[in-house]
Amino acid sequence: MSSVGRNEFLARLRELYERWGANRYDEQVSQLEHAVQCAHHARIDGADAALVVATLLHDIGHLLALENSDGSVDVSVNDTHEATGAAYLARHFSPAVTAPIALHVEAKRYLCTVEDDYFASLSVGSVRSLAVQGGRMSPDEVERFQRHPAAERAVALRRWDERGKSLTPSGLSFDDFASELLAVSTDVT
Ligand SMILES: [Fe+2]
Ligand SMILES: [Fe+2]
């Protein structure tokens, strides 16, 4: 299998956000603004570099879906973006980055189940996607989620996820997170 070096891979990520970052998917905020706002919240709340990167890239699966469909979006189907995103990143990022990404949809279902006011805080797009993502969790699912070693980091990511939907431009760019991206990526994991 041909392998891509770390720098080339980071350049591909940047290109992906350049190409599809203006897309709003099923939110009012663009994908790029959402990514940088979420990561900024993670950073100012003191998250480690891996979690800042996870938060920046958590919805990359949506961008990959856009790339594969030439920009068309069907929000009535679950695109399982958390899984495709984590799998795409796994060669160059450790589970400290990919596990919270893989779990961020489950974290939303979890928070909607265990916290009364969390559901009310969701954006319209997030409520819509919750329905196709399985809705609230059963007691068994809650227990299984809580046992996952990355559960706490995924919950932290999901809280920043909901806070990164401001329509006021942040003035941040993808490159503002270059130092964290470099710090936690490797040539091949
Ligand atoms: Fe997401
Ligand atoms: Fe998100």
Short mmCIF file of C-alpha atoms and ligand atoms in Angstrom, two decimals:
data_model
loop_
_atom_site.label_atom_id
_atom_site.label_comp_id
_atom_site.label_asym_id
_atom_site.label_seq_id
_atom_site.Cartn_x
_atom_site.Cartn_y
_atom_site.Cartn_z
CA MET A 1 0.00 0.00 0.00
CA SER A 2 1.37 3.42 -0.84
CA SER A 3 1.83 5.52 2.23
CA VAL A 4 1.39 9.24 2.52
CA GLY A 5 3.75 11.23 4.71
CA ARG A 6 2.45 13.28 7.58
CA ASN A 7 3.00 16.65 5.89
CA GLU A 8 1.24 15.55 2.73
CA PHE A 9 -1.66 14.23 4.79
CA LEU A 10 -1.96 17.51 6.73
CA ALA A 11 -1.96 19.36 3.40
CA ARG A 12 -4.82 17.13 2.24
CA LEU A 13 -6.82 17.97 5.37
CA ARG A 14 -6.26 21.66 4.76
CA GLU A 15 -7.40 21.29 1.13
CA LEU A 16 -10.52 19.43 2.22
CA TYR A 17 -11.51 22.33 4.50
CA GLU A 18 -10.63 24.82 1.75
CA ARG A 19 -12.82 22.97 -0.73
CA TRP A 20 -15.83 22.14 1.45
CA GLY A 21 -15.47 24.38 4.51
CA ALA A 22 -18.02 26.91 3.24
CA ASN A 23 -20.68 24.20 3.12
CA ARG A 24 -23.16 24.44 5.97
CA TYR A 25 -24.23 20.82 5.85
CA ASP A 26 -27.40 20.87 7.98
CA GLU A 27 -26.48 23.81 10.20
CA GLN A 28 -26.55 27.58 9.80
CA VAL A 29 -22.85 27.88 10.51
CA SER A 30 -20.31 26.77 7.87
CA GLN A 31 -18.28 23.62 8.45
CA LEU A 32 -15.02 25.57 8.67
CA GLU A 33 -16.40 28.12 11.14
CA HIS A 34 -17.89 25.28 13.18
CA ALA A 35 -14.56 23.43 13.26
CA VAL A 36 -12.45 26.40 14.33
CA GLN A 37 -14.98 27.73 16.83
CA CYS A 38 -15.26 24.32 18.53
CA ALA A 39 -11.47 23.91 18.61
CA HIS A 40 -11.08 27.42 19.99
CA HIS A 41 -13.45 26.58 22.86
CA ALA A 42 -11.45 23.40 23.51
CA ARG A 43 -8.22 25.38 23.54
CA ILE A 44 -9.41 28.09 25.92
CA ASP A 45 -10.89 25.47 28.24
CA GLY A 46 -7.40 23.92 28.52
CA ALA A 47 -7.83 20.76 26.43
CA ASP A 48 -4.63 18.92 25.50
CA ALA A 49 -3.40 19.21 21.90
CA ALA A 50 -4.89 15.84 20.88
CA LEU A 51 -8.33 16.88 22.09
CA VAL A 52 -8.06 20.29 20.40
CA VAL A 53 -7.27 18.46 17.13
CA ALA A 54 -10.10 15.97 17.70
CA THR A 55 -12.46 18.87 18.21
CA LEU A 56 -11.19 20.67 15.10
CA LEU A 57 -11.60 17.58 12.93
CA HIS A 58 -14.64 15.93 14.56
CA ASP A 59 -16.93 16.51 11.57
CA ILE A 60 -14.39 15.76 8.86
CA GLY A 61 -16.58 12.80 7.93
CA HIS A 62 -19.15 15.29 6.63
CA LEU A 63 -16.48 16.86 4.40
CA LEU A 64 -15.45 13.44 3.13
CA ALA A 65 -19.10 12.70 2.34
CA LEU A 66 -19.34 16.01 0.44
CA GLU A 67 -16.16 15.15 -1.45
CA ASN A 68 -17.53 11.74 -2.38
CA SER A 69 -20.93 13.06 -3.46
CA ASP A 70 -19.62 16.16 -5.23
CA GLY A 71 -21.30 18.38 -2.69
CA SER A 72 -24.78 16.93 -2.44
CA VAL A 73 -26.19 16.35 1.04
CA ASP A 74 -29.03 14.06 2.06
CA VAL A 75 -29.68 14.77 5.72
CA SER A 76 -32.48 12.20 5.91
CA VAL A 77 -29.88 9.42 6.08
CA ASN A 78 -27.26 8.94 8.76
CA ASP A 79 -23.91 9.49 7.05
CA THR A 80 -22.07 7.87 10.01
CA HIS A 81 -19.58 10.73 9.73
CA GLU A 82 -18.09 9.97 13.15
CA ALA A 83 -16.90 6.56 11.93
CA THR A 84 -15.72 7.59 8.47
CA GLY A 85 -13.88 10.58 9.95
CA ALA A 86 -12.12 8.55 12.64
CA ALA A 87 -11.14 5.84 10.15
CA TYR A 88 -9.76 8.39 7.68
CA LEU A 89 -7.56 9.95 10.35
CA ALA A 90 -6.38 6.74 11.99
CA ARG A 91 -3.15 6.30 10.00
CA HIS A 92 -1.73 9.61 11.17
CA PHE A 93 -3.40 10.26 14.52
CA SER A 94 -3.54 8.16 17.66
CA PRO A 95 -6.73 7.08 19.46
CA ALA A 96 -6.30 10.15 21.70
CA VAL A 97 -7.57 12.01 18.61
CA THR A 98 -9.69 9.45 16.80
CA ALA A 99 -11.61 7.88 19.73
CA PRO A 100 -13.40 11.07 20.83
CA ILE A 101 -14.27 11.70 17.15
CA ALA A 102 -15.64 8.17 16.75
CA LEU A 103 -17.73 8.61 19.90
CA HIS A 104 -19.00 12.17 19.48
CA VAL A 105 -22.41 11.16 18.13
CA GLU A 106 -22.82 8.62 20.93
CA ALA A 107 -21.85 11.39 23.34
CA LYS A 108 -24.69 13.52 22.01
CA ARG A 109 -27.16 10.65 22.46
CA TYR A 110 -25.73 10.09 25.96
CA LEU A 111 -26.01 13.74 27.03
CA CYS A 112 -29.57 13.96 25.67
CA THR A 113 -30.42 10.93 27.80
CA VAL A 114 -28.77 11.81 31.10
CA GLU A 115 -29.12 15.61 31.16
CA ASP A 116 -32.60 17.10 31.10
CA ASP A 117 -31.65 20.42 29.56
CA TYR A 118 -29.08 19.18 27.01
CA PHE A 119 -31.63 18.33 24.34
CA ALA A 120 -33.07 21.85 24.60
CA SER A 121 -29.60 23.28 23.89
CA LEU A 122 -29.25 21.51 20.54
CA SER A 123 -29.37 23.33 17.21
CA VAL A 124 -32.15 22.46 14.76
CA GLY A 125 -29.68 20.45 12.64
CA SER A 126 -28.50 18.55 15.69
CA VAL A 127 -32.05 17.65 16.70
CA ARG A 128 -32.77 16.50 13.15
CA SER A 129 -29.66 14.32 12.99
CA LEU A 130 -30.33 12.87 16.46
CA ALA A 131 -33.43 11.20 15.06
CA VAL A 132 -31.46 9.28 12.40
CA GLN A 133 -28.59 8.60 14.81
CA GLY A 134 -30.73 6.52 17.16
CA GLY A 135 -32.27 9.13 19.47
CA ARG A 136 -31.88 8.82 23.21
CA MET A 137 -29.98 5.85 24.68
CA SER A 138 -31.42 2.83 26.45
CA PRO A 139 -30.14 2.16 30.00
CA ASP A 140 -27.85 -0.56 28.59
CA GLU A 141 -26.41 1.84 26.02
CA VAL A 142 -25.80 4.43 28.74
CA GLU A 143 -23.89 1.90 30.80
CA ARG A 144 -21.82 0.73 27.82
CA PHE A 145 -21.00 4.31 26.85
CA GLN A 146 -19.87 5.21 30.38
CA ARG A 147 -17.48 2.25 30.41
CA HIS A 148 -15.68 3.38 27.25
CA PRO A 149 -12.19 4.72 28.08
CA ALA A 150 -12.72 7.74 25.80
CA ALA A 151 -16.22 8.58 27.08
CA GLU A 152 -15.14 11.59 29.10
CA ARG A 153 -13.16 13.12 26.23
CA ALA A 154 -16.03 12.49 23.81
CA VAL A 155 -18.47 14.23 26.18
CA ALA A 156 -16.09 17.20 26.46
CA LEU A 157 -15.83 17.35 22.65
CA ARG A 158 -19.63 17.20 22.30
CA ARG A 159 -20.09 20.15 24.67
CA TRP A 160 -17.71 22.25 22.54
CA ASP A 161 -19.53 20.94 19.44
CA GLU A 162 -22.76 22.63 20.51
CA ARG A 163 -20.95 25.84 21.48
CA GLY A 164 -19.24 26.18 18.08
CA LYS A 165 -22.28 27.32 16.12
CA SER A 166 -22.11 31.10 16.43
CA LEU A 167 -23.01 33.05 13.31
CA THR A 168 -20.54 35.79 14.29
CA PRO A 169 -17.33 35.09 12.34
CA SER A 170 -14.54 34.04 14.69
CA GLY A 171 -11.70 35.39 12.55
CA LEU A 172 -9.93 32.05 13.02
CA SER A 173 -8.59 29.85 10.24
CA PHE A 174 -7.67 26.19 9.89
CA ASP A 175 -3.99 27.20 9.95
CA ASP A 176 -4.40 28.70 13.42
CA PHE A 177 -4.34 25.11 14.66
CA ALA A 178 -1.23 24.07 12.71
CA SER A 179 0.91 23.74 15.83
CA GLU A 180 -1.49 21.28 17.48
CA LEU A 181 -1.90 19.37 14.19
CA LEU A 182 1.86 19.03 13.87
CA ALA A 183 2.33 18.13 17.52
CA VAL A 184 -0.04 15.16 17.52
CA SER A 185 0.24 13.72 14.00
CA THR A 186 2.74 11.09 12.94
CA ASP A 187 3.98 9.69 9.63
CA VAL A 188 2.20 6.38 10.15
CA THR A 189 0.63 5.15 13.37
FE FE B 1 -20.78 15.58 14.17
FE FE B 2 -20.10 19.20 14.98
#
